[in-house]
Amino acid sequence: MRIITGTISHETNVLSNIVTDMDEFRKRGVFYGDELFARFNGTKTPVGGIIDGCRCHGFELIPTVYAAATPSGTITADAFDTLLSDLLEGIRNTSDIDAVVLHLHGAGVSALYPDIEGKILEEVRKIVGNIPLACTLDFHANFTHQMVNNADLLIGYDTYPHIDGYERGVEAVNLTARMLDGTFKPTKAFRQPPMLPALQAQFTGRHPMRTVLEEAYRMEALPGVETITVAAGFPWSDIHEAGMSFVVTTHDNQALADELAQSLHDMVWHLRREFLVNPTPIREALRRIRAATHTPIVLADIGDNPGAGGPEDGTYVLQAILEAGLDGGVIAVIWDPGVVTQALGAGDGQLVDIQLGGHTDDLHGEPLAVTARVKYFSDGTFINEGPMGTGVQADMGATVVLDIGGNDVIVTSKRHQPTDLQLYKSLGIDVTSKRFVVVKSSVHFRAAHDPIAAEIIELDVPGLTSPRLAGFGLKHVRRPIFPLDAEMLGITEMKQMDQP
Ligand SMILES: [Zn+2]
């Protein structure tokens, strides 16, 4: 059997002023043909899972294009057109295709198409006709009717932090094999409760999200149920169909799929108040660092997460730390290529006067005028030790560690969410010996940092990826939707969410 694959992956934050053009995709990686195997063979990623799944079944896997960019603003019409053409040409130029297994994100928005995955699946379907078309997707996918109607099989991650991409890739190939041998005829039900939970409420390691996943697993074990996707959605794509959704896929049993999908819909609606989040004021967090007897304390700067489209050059938290006179910490990371160049020019051990961060917009603090000592240089690459993206090479671009007020401040040339402990090891930092570490991340940092953290504190800070969704003026998402609309919960709780 001949299986064709491809990836166009982007989580679009339409409020970010970082334009997502081809250069943004090239920074993270655009690969063609067999380069895909060199990059993903042996990695614990969805594409790694698709590769191994095909190998297991003795299928020939034909790669087209793989393109992914760090979350940022709307994809330009030109970039999406280029990548879609690459994917479709790859498929058109391949003969005797038996099935398609793609990996897409699910929250991509281009200047012309609010739902790029729906567009991709529709165009692929036009070319390949009536053969199995399967796709793995991110937990943050905003599933749409266009996606569901054009694919036979959609499988999202079950985890946030995302640590099951590999397993979902293998699963997609296994179920495709059963479509090919005629033992699986997919029937799907799709439900979209009016829910737009903030990222912190989507963490699958705790209630309520864990409770919802446990129910989905119970249902997946029922006879005739093949796979269930719980997708938490991505608010900042701000498309009409943004938000939480469920896709239940059964074998030739539409009634069962409908019943289970409706049951999940009703369950999260009943639990909706438990999806409200309550981060900690920064002053309280700094007090806890001073009082701590066990370290390190991990502070999550959830307002400036590059993994959700934050610029990652926010200075708000570092400024508060310096004003409080706290030392012995690590800041991971601040994106500022200009400061990296300046530090490289000055040399190891030298003092530099810098204007650090705060360059991208006015939501994340002012540039910080400080004197820093240059401590360490790196090319910014390392191999992820996991459990997220195990085996994948990370690339932060040229990177320096600066000593600012007795803290190690990691400054990078590329935006990169700190999800892996190799990040610190590659820079000569023993993070376990530190008093505290600030991570610019919403939830993904937990996979690697939970085991080393004495305590984790989600900071109530301003920024593009703050959970205070009501303040952002989202324009296109369907209304009414929880928690944006007051009539869906109590007025008192709504006031709490509305405050800046
Ligand atoms: Zn995600």
Short mmCIF file of C-alpha atoms and ligand atoms in Angstrom, two decimals:
data_model
loop_
_atom_site.label_atom_id
_atom_site.label_comp_id
_atom_site.label_asym_id
_atom_site.label_seq_id
_atom_site.Cartn_x
_atom_site.Cartn_y
_atom_site.Cartn_z
CA MET A 1 0.00 0.00 0.00
CA ARG A 2 1.15 3.54 -0.74
CA ILE A 3 0.34 6.22 1.87
CA ILE A 4 1.01 9.89 1.20
CA THR A 5 1.63 12.41 3.99
CA GLY A 6 2.23 16.11 4.53
CA THR A 7 2.05 18.79 7.21
CA ILE A 8 1.15 22.46 7.30
CA SER A 9 1.09 23.40 10.97
CA HIS A 10 0.41 26.75 12.60
CA GLU A 11 -1.46 27.91 15.68
CA THR A 12 -2.52 31.40 14.64
CA ASN A 13 -3.02 34.18 17.19
CA VAL A 14 -4.76 36.81 15.07
CA LEU A 15 -4.00 39.47 17.70
CA SER A 16 -0.21 39.03 17.35
CA ASN A 17 1.53 41.65 15.23
CA ILE A 18 4.20 39.15 14.12
CA VAL A 19 3.32 38.46 10.46
CA THR A 20 3.48 34.75 9.55
CA ASP A 21 5.16 34.66 6.16
CA MET A 22 7.42 32.04 4.58
CA ASP A 23 10.38 33.34 6.61
CA GLU A 24 8.52 32.55 9.84
CA PHE A 25 7.94 28.99 8.59
CA ARG A 26 11.59 28.64 7.52
CA LYS A 27 12.81 29.67 11.01
CA ARG A 28 11.18 26.56 12.50
CA GLY A 29 11.48 24.33 9.46
CA VAL A 30 10.18 23.62 5.95
CA PHE A 31 11.20 20.20 4.63
CA TYR A 32 10.51 18.46 1.35
CA GLY A 33 10.40 14.80 0.37
CA ASP A 34 12.86 12.49 2.11
CA GLU A 35 14.14 15.30 4.38
CA LEU A 36 11.06 14.40 6.43
CA PHE A 37 12.58 11.04 7.38
CA ALA A 38 15.90 12.62 8.37
CA ARG A 39 14.08 15.07 10.61
CA PHE A 40 11.43 12.85 12.23
CA ASN A 41 12.60 9.23 12.09
CA GLY A 42 12.81 7.97 15.67
CA THR A 43 11.16 11.07 17.21
CA LYS A 44 8.18 10.91 19.56
CA THR A 45 6.08 13.18 17.36
CA PRO A 46 2.92 12.64 15.26
CA VAL A 47 5.02 12.43 12.11
CA GLY A 48 7.40 10.00 13.86
CA GLY A 49 4.30 7.93 14.69
CA ILE A 50 3.02 8.01 11.11
CA ILE A 51 6.47 6.86 9.89
CA ASP A 52 6.62 3.96 12.38
CA GLY A 53 2.96 3.04 11.83
CA CYS A 54 3.55 2.69 8.08
CA ARG A 55 6.74 0.69 8.68
CA CYS A 56 4.82 -1.66 10.97
CA HIS A 57 2.14 -2.35 8.36
CA GLY A 58 4.65 -2.66 5.51
CA PHE A 59 3.19 0.46 3.85
CA GLU A 60 5.29 2.70 1.63
CA LEU A 61 5.16 6.29 3.01
CA ILE A 62 5.52 9.10 0.47
CA PRO A 63 6.33 12.52 2.00
CA THR A 64 5.38 15.80 0.29
CA VAL A 65 5.99 18.90 2.42
CA TYR A 66 6.40 19.51 6.16
CA ALA A 67 6.04 23.12 7.31
CA ALA A 68 5.55 24.44 10.84
CA ALA A 69 5.98 27.89 12.37
CA THR A 70 6.04 29.04 16.00
CA PRO A 71 2.61 30.49 16.88
CA SER A 72 2.28 34.07 15.61
CA GLY A 73 -0.09 36.32 13.66
CA THR A 74 -2.23 35.60 10.60
CA ILE A 75 -0.54 33.57 7.84
CA THR A 76 -0.03 35.66 4.71
CA ALA A 77 -2.09 34.69 1.67
CA ASP A 78 1.15 34.15 -0.20
CA ALA A 79 2.73 31.79 2.37
CA PHE A 80 -0.38 29.63 2.66
CA ASP A 81 -0.81 29.53 -1.11
CA THR A 82 2.84 28.41 -1.51
CA LEU A 83 2.60 25.64 1.10
CA LEU A 84 -0.82 24.40 -0.04
CA SER A 85 0.43 24.27 -3.64
CA ASP A 86 3.51 22.29 -2.50
CA LEU A 87 1.27 19.78 -0.71
CA LEU A 88 -1.26 19.43 -3.53
CA GLU A 89 1.44 19.20 -6.24
CA GLY A 90 3.14 16.46 -4.23
CA ILE A 91 -0.12 14.52 -4.15
CA ARG A 92 -0.98 15.16 -7.82
CA ASN A 93 2.47 14.01 -8.94
CA THR A 94 2.26 10.71 -7.06
CA SER A 95 0.59 7.75 -8.75
CA ASP A 96 -1.32 4.85 -7.18
CA ILE A 97 -2.02 6.42 -3.78
CA ASP A 98 -4.07 4.11 -1.53
CA ALA A 99 -4.63 6.52 1.41
CA VAL A 100 -3.67 9.91 2.83
CA VAL A 101 -2.51 10.46 6.43
CA LEU A 102 -1.77 14.13 7.17
CA HIS A 103 -0.64 15.91 10.32
CA LEU A 104 -2.15 19.39 10.71
CA HIS A 105 -2.53 21.69 13.70
CA GLY A 106 -6.17 22.69 13.52
CA ALA A 107 -5.97 26.35 14.58
CA GLY A 108 -4.40 27.91 11.48
CA VAL A 109 -5.80 31.14 10.00
CA SER A 110 -4.60 32.73 6.76
CA ALA A 111 -5.46 36.12 5.29
CA LEU A 112 -7.90 34.41 2.93
CA TYR A 113 -9.04 31.32 4.85
CA PRO A 114 -10.17 31.42 8.50
CA ASP A 115 -9.95 27.62 8.61
CA ILE A 116 -6.85 26.53 6.73
CA GLU A 117 -7.21 22.89 7.77
CA GLY A 118 -10.76 22.75 6.34
CA LYS A 119 -9.42 24.24 3.10
CA ILE A 120 -6.48 21.78 2.99
CA LEU A 121 -8.68 18.72 3.59
CA GLU A 122 -11.24 19.92 1.02
CA GLU A 123 -8.57 20.45 -1.66
CA VAL A 124 -6.87 17.12 -0.90
CA ARG A 125 -10.24 15.34 -1.10
CA LYS A 126 -10.89 16.88 -4.55
CA ILE A 127 -7.65 15.35 -5.83
CA VAL A 128 -7.69 11.90 -4.22
CA GLY A 129 -11.43 11.14 -4.46
CA ASN A 130 -12.90 8.33 -2.42
CA ILE A 131 -9.84 6.83 -0.69
CA PRO A 132 -9.20 6.95 3.09
CA LEU A 133 -8.23 10.45 4.22
CA ALA A 134 -6.98 10.61 7.83
CA CYS A 135 -5.42 13.42 9.82
CA THR A 136 -3.85 13.91 13.25
CA LEU A 137 -4.36 17.26 14.98
CA ASP A 138 -3.28 19.27 17.99
CA PHE A 139 -5.26 19.32 21.26
CA HIS A 140 -5.81 23.06 20.53
CA ALA A 141 -7.49 22.40 17.20
CA ASN A 142 -10.66 24.36 16.51
CA PHE A 143 -12.54 21.59 14.72
CA THR A 144 -14.87 22.87 12.00
CA HIS A 145 -17.62 21.37 9.87
CA GLN A 146 -15.42 21.80 6.80
CA MET A 147 -12.73 19.64 8.43
CA VAL A 148 -15.14 16.98 9.66
CA ASN A 149 -16.99 16.79 6.33
CA ASN A 150 -13.88 16.32 4.22
CA ALA A 151 -11.89 13.78 6.26
CA ASP A 152 -12.77 10.17 7.05
CA LEU A 153 -10.80 10.17 10.28
CA LEU A 154 -9.66 13.01 12.56
CA ILE A 155 -7.55 12.18 15.61
CA GLY A 156 -6.47 14.89 18.05
CA TYR A 157 -3.96 14.62 20.89
CA ASP A 158 -5.40 13.58 24.25
CA THR A 159 -2.86 15.51 26.30
CA TYR A 160 -1.88 19.05 27.25
CA PRO A 161 1.14 19.24 27.68
CA HIS A 162 1.17 17.34 24.38
CA ILE A 163 3.01 14.10 25.05
CA ASP A 164 0.97 11.63 22.95
CA GLY A 165 1.55 12.93 19.40
CA TYR A 166 3.51 9.79 18.49
CA GLU A 167 0.77 7.45 19.70
CA ARG A 168 -1.88 9.40 17.77
CA GLY A 169 0.23 9.13 14.59
CA VAL A 170 0.47 5.34 15.03
CA GLU A 171 -3.26 5.16 15.78
CA ALA A 172 -4.13 7.11 12.60
CA VAL A 173 -2.16 4.63 10.48
CA ASN A 174 -3.65 1.60 12.31
CA LEU A 175 -7.21 2.80 11.67
CA THR A 176 -6.34 3.71 8.06
CA ALA A 177 -5.08 0.14 7.58
CA ARG A 178 -8.46 -1.11 8.79
CA MET A 179 -10.28 1.23 6.39
CA LEU A 180 -8.12 -0.23 3.61
CA ASP A 181 -8.87 -3.86 4.50
CA GLY A 182 -12.58 -3.09 4.89
CA THR A 183 -12.93 -3.89 8.62
CA PHE A 184 -13.61 -0.27 9.63
CA LYS A 185 -16.29 1.97 8.12
CA PRO A 186 -16.07 5.32 9.97
CA THR A 187 -19.23 7.04 11.18
CA LYS A 188 -18.61 10.35 12.96
CA ALA A 189 -20.51 12.66 15.28
CA PHE A 190 -19.35 16.22 15.89
CA ARG A 191 -20.42 18.52 18.74
CA GLN A 192 -19.29 22.04 19.65
CA PRO A 193 -20.45 23.12 23.11
CA PRO A 194 -20.46 26.94 23.54
CA MET A 195 -17.18 26.81 25.48
CA LEU A 196 -13.95 28.76 24.97
CA PRO A 197 -11.79 27.75 27.94
CA ALA A 198 -8.55 29.56 28.75
CA LEU A 199 -5.36 27.52 28.29
CA GLN A 200 -4.79 26.96 32.04
CA ALA A 201 -8.22 25.31 32.26
CA GLN A 202 -7.20 22.94 29.46
CA PHE A 203 -4.38 21.25 31.44
CA THR A 204 -5.19 17.54 31.20
CA GLY A 205 -3.34 16.72 34.43
CA ARG A 206 -6.13 18.08 36.64
CA HIS A 207 -9.89 18.47 36.92
CA PRO A 208 -11.99 19.41 34.97
CA MET A 209 -10.13 18.50 31.78
CA ARG A 210 -8.83 15.23 33.22
CA THR A 211 -12.37 14.25 34.21
CA VAL A 212 -13.57 14.85 30.64
CA LEU A 213 -10.71 12.78 29.17
CA GLU A 214 -11.39 9.94 31.61
CA GLU A 215 -14.99 9.85 30.40
CA ALA A 216 -13.82 9.83 26.77
CA TYR A 217 -11.49 6.89 27.53
CA ARG A 218 -14.37 5.00 29.18
CA MET A 219 -16.44 5.54 26.02
CA GLU A 220 -13.55 4.52 23.72
CA ALA A 221 -13.55 1.10 25.41
CA LEU A 222 -17.20 0.47 24.43
CA PRO A 223 -17.84 -2.01 21.59
CA GLY A 224 -18.09 -0.28 18.21
CA VAL A 225 -16.29 2.91 19.33
CA GLU A 226 -13.01 3.39 17.43
CA THR A 227 -11.64 6.75 18.56
CA ILE A 228 -12.78 9.88 20.39
CA THR A 229 -11.19 13.31 20.17
CA VAL A 230 -11.65 15.92 22.86
CA ALA A 231 -10.32 19.19 21.42
CA ALA A 232 -10.00 22.11 23.81
CA GLY A 233 -9.75 24.75 21.08
CA PHE A 234 -7.62 27.86 20.67
CA PRO A 235 -9.36 31.15 21.55
CA TRP A 236 -6.99 33.55 19.78
CA SER A 237 -7.65 32.13 16.31
CA ASP A 238 -10.94 34.03 16.76
CA ILE A 239 -12.82 32.21 14.01
CA HIS A 240 -16.56 31.56 14.15
CA GLU A 241 -16.06 27.88 15.11
CA ALA A 242 -13.24 28.46 17.65
CA GLY A 243 -13.60 26.62 20.95
CA MET A 244 -14.02 23.21 22.47
CA SER A 245 -15.36 20.30 20.40
CA PHE A 246 -15.76 16.54 20.30
CA VAL A 247 -15.48 14.08 17.43
CA VAL A 248 -16.67 10.56 18.19
CA THR A 249 -15.85 7.96 15.52
CA THR A 250 -17.60 4.60 15.56
CA HIS A 251 -17.62 1.63 13.20
CA ASP A 252 -20.76 1.91 11.07
CA ASN A 253 -22.97 3.13 13.91
CA GLN A 254 -24.07 6.76 13.55
CA ALA A 255 -26.59 6.57 16.39
CA LEU A 256 -23.94 5.46 18.91
CA ALA A 257 -21.53 8.21 17.75
CA ASP A 258 -24.28 10.83 18.14
CA GLU A 259 -25.27 9.62 21.59
CA LEU A 260 -21.72 9.68 22.97
CA ALA A 261 -20.78 13.03 21.43
CA GLN A 262 -23.94 14.61 22.89
CA SER A 263 -23.15 13.10 26.28
CA LEU A 264 -19.65 14.71 26.28
CA HIS A 265 -21.18 18.00 25.16
CA ASP A 266 -23.63 17.93 28.06
CA MET A 267 -20.93 16.92 30.54
CA VAL A 268 -18.62 19.91 29.87
CA TRP A 269 -21.55 22.29 29.85
CA HIS A 270 -22.53 21.02 33.29
CA LEU A 271 -18.90 21.49 34.47
CA ARG A 272 -18.47 24.92 32.84
CA ARG A 273 -17.87 26.96 36.02
CA GLU A 274 -14.97 24.68 36.87
CA PHE A 275 -13.22 25.87 33.70
CA LEU A 276 -12.68 29.34 35.22
CA VAL A 277 -9.07 30.03 36.23
CA ASN A 278 -7.57 32.01 39.04
CA PRO A 279 -3.87 32.89 38.60
CA THR A 280 -1.72 34.36 41.39
CA PRO A 281 -0.85 38.08 41.69
CA ILE A 282 2.87 38.62 41.10
CA ARG A 283 3.40 40.30 44.47
CA GLU A 284 2.08 37.18 46.24
CA ALA A 285 4.32 34.97 44.07
CA LEU A 286 7.43 37.01 44.96
CA ARG A 287 6.51 36.79 48.64
CA ARG A 288 6.37 33.01 48.34
CA ILE A 289 9.85 32.92 46.76
CA ARG A 290 11.26 34.90 49.68
CA ALA A 291 9.64 32.55 52.18
CA ALA A 292 10.47 29.33 50.33
CA THR A 293 12.44 26.57 52.03
CA HIS A 294 12.16 24.21 49.04
CA THR A 295 13.34 25.28 45.60
CA PRO A 296 13.15 25.90 42.70
CA ILE A 297 9.78 27.62 42.50
CA VAL A 298 8.55 27.69 38.91
CA LEU A 299 6.76 30.89 37.92
CA ALA A 300 4.72 30.62 34.73
CA ASP A 301 4.55 33.89 32.79
CA ILE A 302 1.29 32.81 31.18
CA GLY A 303 0.73 36.25 29.63
CA ASP A 304 3.70 35.94 27.25
CA ASN A 305 3.71 32.37 25.96
CA PRO A 306 5.28 32.17 22.48
CA GLY A 307 3.56 28.80 22.10
CA ALA A 308 0.25 30.65 21.91
CA GLY A 309 1.46 33.68 19.94
CA GLY A 310 2.99 35.82 22.70
CA PRO A 311 6.04 37.81 21.54
CA GLU A 312 8.27 36.35 24.30
CA ASP A 313 10.05 39.64 24.73
CA GLY A 314 7.88 40.76 27.65
CA THR A 315 9.74 42.34 30.56
CA TYR A 316 6.94 42.63 33.08
CA VAL A 317 7.98 39.71 35.29
CA LEU A 318 11.75 40.34 35.13
CA GLN A 319 11.20 43.98 36.04
CA ALA A 320 9.13 42.98 39.09
CA ILE A 321 11.86 40.52 40.17
CA LEU A 322 14.60 43.12 39.85
CA GLU A 323 12.56 45.75 41.68
CA ALA A 324 12.02 43.24 44.49
CA GLY A 325 15.79 42.58 44.63
CA LEU A 326 15.38 38.82 44.14
CA ASP A 327 18.38 36.88 42.84
CA GLY A 328 19.40 33.28 42.21
CA GLY A 329 16.80 32.71 39.51
CA VAL A 330 16.61 31.83 35.81
CA ILE A 331 14.51 33.65 33.21
CA ALA A 332 13.55 31.33 30.33
CA VAL A 333 13.54 33.10 27.99
CA ILE A 334 13.53 36.59 26.49
CA TRP A 335 13.56 36.88 22.70
CA ASP A 336 15.82 39.75 21.65
CA PRO A 337 18.14 39.15 18.66
CA GLY A 338 19.56 42.68 18.95
CA VAL A 339 20.77 42.09 22.52
CA VAL A 340 22.25 38.71 21.49
CA THR A 341 24.28 40.48 18.77
CA GLN A 342 25.38 43.16 21.23
CA ALA A 343 26.50 40.55 23.79
CA LEU A 344 28.35 38.51 21.16
CA GLY A 345 30.17 41.70 20.12
CA ALA A 346 31.17 42.51 23.71
CA GLY A 347 32.49 39.03 24.53
CA ASP A 348 32.51 36.61 27.42
CA GLY A 349 32.59 38.15 30.91
CA GLN A 350 32.07 41.70 29.66
CA LEU A 351 29.50 44.21 30.89
CA VAL A 352 26.95 45.53 28.39
CA ASP A 353 24.37 48.29 28.71
CA ILE A 354 21.23 46.96 27.06
CA GLN A 355 17.62 47.80 26.34
CA LEU A 356 16.23 44.32 26.82
CA GLY A 357 12.90 43.16 25.34
CA GLY A 358 9.63 45.06 25.16
CA HIS A 359 10.16 45.80 21.47
CA THR A 360 7.26 43.98 19.79
CA ASP A 361 4.19 45.72 21.19
CA ASP A 362 2.95 47.71 24.18
CA LEU A 363 1.21 44.82 25.98
CA HIS A 364 4.24 43.24 27.64
CA GLY A 365 6.19 45.98 29.43
CA GLU A 366 8.84 48.49 28.43
CA PRO A 367 12.36 47.72 27.18
CA LEU A 368 14.43 47.17 30.31
CA ALA A 369 17.46 49.47 30.58
CA VAL A 370 20.01 47.44 32.55
CA THR A 371 23.69 46.60 32.74
CA ALA A 372 24.30 42.89 32.22
CA ARG A 373 27.35 40.64 32.41
CA VAL A 374 27.78 38.20 29.52
CA LYS A 375 28.02 34.68 31.00
CA TYR A 376 27.58 32.09 28.26
CA PHE A 377 27.19 31.72 24.47
CA SER A 378 25.49 28.96 22.52
CA ASP A 379 24.22 28.29 18.99
CA GLY A 380 20.88 27.63 20.72
CA THR A 381 20.40 24.06 19.50
CA PHE A 382 19.80 20.98 21.63
CA ILE A 383 17.97 17.66 21.37
CA ASN A 384 14.75 17.46 23.44
CA GLU A 385 15.01 14.85 26.19
CA GLY A 386 11.22 14.88 26.58
CA PRO A 387 8.64 13.95 27.57
CA MET A 388 7.43 16.48 24.91
CA GLY A 389 8.87 16.20 21.41
CA THR A 390 11.46 13.66 22.54
CA GLY A 391 14.34 13.39 20.09
CA VAL A 392 13.48 16.53 18.12
CA GLN A 393 16.21 19.13 17.66
CA ALA A 394 15.23 22.45 19.22
CA ASP A 395 16.66 25.65 17.74
CA MET A 396 16.58 28.94 19.66
CA GLY A 397 19.08 30.61 17.29
CA ALA A 398 22.21 32.25 18.68
CA THR A 399 21.66 32.46 22.44
CA VAL A 400 23.37 34.16 25.38
CA VAL A 401 23.04 33.89 29.13
CA LEU A 402 23.27 37.26 30.84
CA ASP A 403 23.76 37.90 34.54
CA ILE A 404 21.27 40.58 35.50
CA GLY A 405 21.02 41.34 39.21
CA GLY A 406 22.33 37.87 40.10
CA ASN A 407 19.84 36.07 37.83
CA ASP A 408 20.59 34.03 34.71
CA VAL A 409 18.59 35.65 31.92
CA ILE A 410 18.49 33.52 28.75
CA VAL A 411 18.25 35.71 25.63
CA THR A 412 17.54 34.06 22.27
CA SER A 413 17.47 35.00 18.58
CA LYS A 414 14.41 32.86 17.84
CA ARG A 415 11.16 32.57 19.79
CA HIS A 416 11.09 29.25 21.65
CA GLN A 417 8.81 28.02 24.44
CA PRO A 418 10.81 26.53 27.36
CA THR A 419 9.40 23.00 27.53
CA ASP A 420 12.51 20.86 27.96
CA LEU A 421 15.24 20.68 30.63
CA GLN A 422 17.95 20.27 27.98
CA LEU A 423 17.42 23.95 27.31
CA TYR A 424 19.15 24.74 30.62
CA LYS A 425 21.73 21.94 30.42
CA SER A 426 22.83 23.11 26.95
CA LEU A 427 23.62 26.51 28.49
CA GLY A 428 25.53 25.21 31.51
CA ILE A 429 22.67 26.04 33.93
CA ASP A 430 21.81 23.63 36.75
CA VAL A 431 18.19 24.63 37.07
CA THR A 432 17.54 22.34 40.05
CA SER A 433 19.98 24.38 42.16
CA LYS A 434 18.18 27.65 41.43
CA ARG A 435 15.89 29.55 43.74
CA PHE A 436 13.27 30.11 41.06
CA VAL A 437 12.75 29.82 37.32
CA VAL A 438 10.45 31.95 35.18
CA VAL A 439 9.05 30.12 32.16
CA LYS A 440 7.19 31.88 29.37
CA SER A 441 4.66 29.11 28.91
CA SER A 442 0.99 28.42 29.69
CA VAL A 443 0.95 24.66 30.38
CA HIS A 444 3.58 22.86 28.24
CA PHE A 445 6.39 23.65 30.72
CA ARG A 446 4.71 21.32 33.22
CA ALA A 447 5.73 18.13 31.40
CA ALA A 448 9.45 18.65 32.17
CA HIS A 449 9.28 21.09 35.10
CA ASP A 450 6.73 19.32 37.33
CA PRO A 451 9.29 16.72 38.50
CA ILE A 452 11.86 19.38 39.53
CA ALA A 453 9.53 22.10 40.85
CA ALA A 454 9.05 22.63 44.60
CA GLU A 455 5.97 24.62 43.63
CA ILE A 456 4.39 25.90 40.41
CA ILE A 457 2.74 29.33 40.36
CA GLU A 458 0.70 30.63 37.41
CA LEU A 459 1.23 34.40 37.40
CA ASP A 460 -1.62 36.83 36.95
CA VAL A 461 0.21 39.11 34.52
CA PRO A 462 -0.94 41.14 31.52
CA GLY A 463 -0.11 40.03 28.00
CA LEU A 464 -1.38 38.63 24.76
CA THR A 465 -1.81 35.10 26.15
CA SER A 466 -3.28 36.04 29.53
CA PRO A 467 -6.36 33.94 30.41
CA ARG A 468 -8.50 37.09 30.71
CA LEU A 469 -10.16 36.41 27.38
CA ALA A 470 -12.96 38.88 27.98
CA GLY A 471 -10.52 41.77 27.66
CA PHE A 472 -9.37 40.97 24.15
CA GLY A 473 -12.43 41.92 22.12
CA LEU A 474 -12.53 38.73 20.07
CA LYS A 475 -14.65 39.61 17.01
CA HIS A 476 -15.52 36.48 15.08
CA VAL A 477 -16.02 33.64 17.56
CA ARG A 478 -19.63 32.41 17.76
CA ARG A 479 -21.68 34.02 20.56
CA PRO A 480 -22.90 33.50 23.12
CA ILE A 481 -19.95 31.49 24.41
CA PHE A 482 -18.61 30.71 27.87
CA PRO A 483 -16.88 32.43 29.63
CA LEU A 484 -17.25 35.58 27.52
CA ASP A 485 -20.97 36.04 27.97
CA ALA A 486 -22.32 36.99 31.36
CA GLU A 487 -25.69 35.26 31.12
CA MET A 488 -23.91 31.90 30.98
CA LEU A 489 -22.59 32.13 34.53
CA GLY A 490 -23.10 34.36 37.55
CA ILE A 491 -22.58 38.12 37.21
CA THR A 492 -20.11 38.05 40.13
CA GLU A 493 -17.86 35.52 38.45
CA MET A 494 -18.05 37.47 35.19
CA LYS A 495 -16.79 40.64 36.88
CA GLN A 496 -13.81 38.71 38.12
CA MET A 497 -12.97 37.61 34.55
CA ASP A 498 -13.51 41.10 33.11
CA GLN A 499 -11.02 42.98 35.24
CA PRO A 500 -7.82 43.87 33.41
ZN ZN B 1 -1.27 22.76 21.22
#
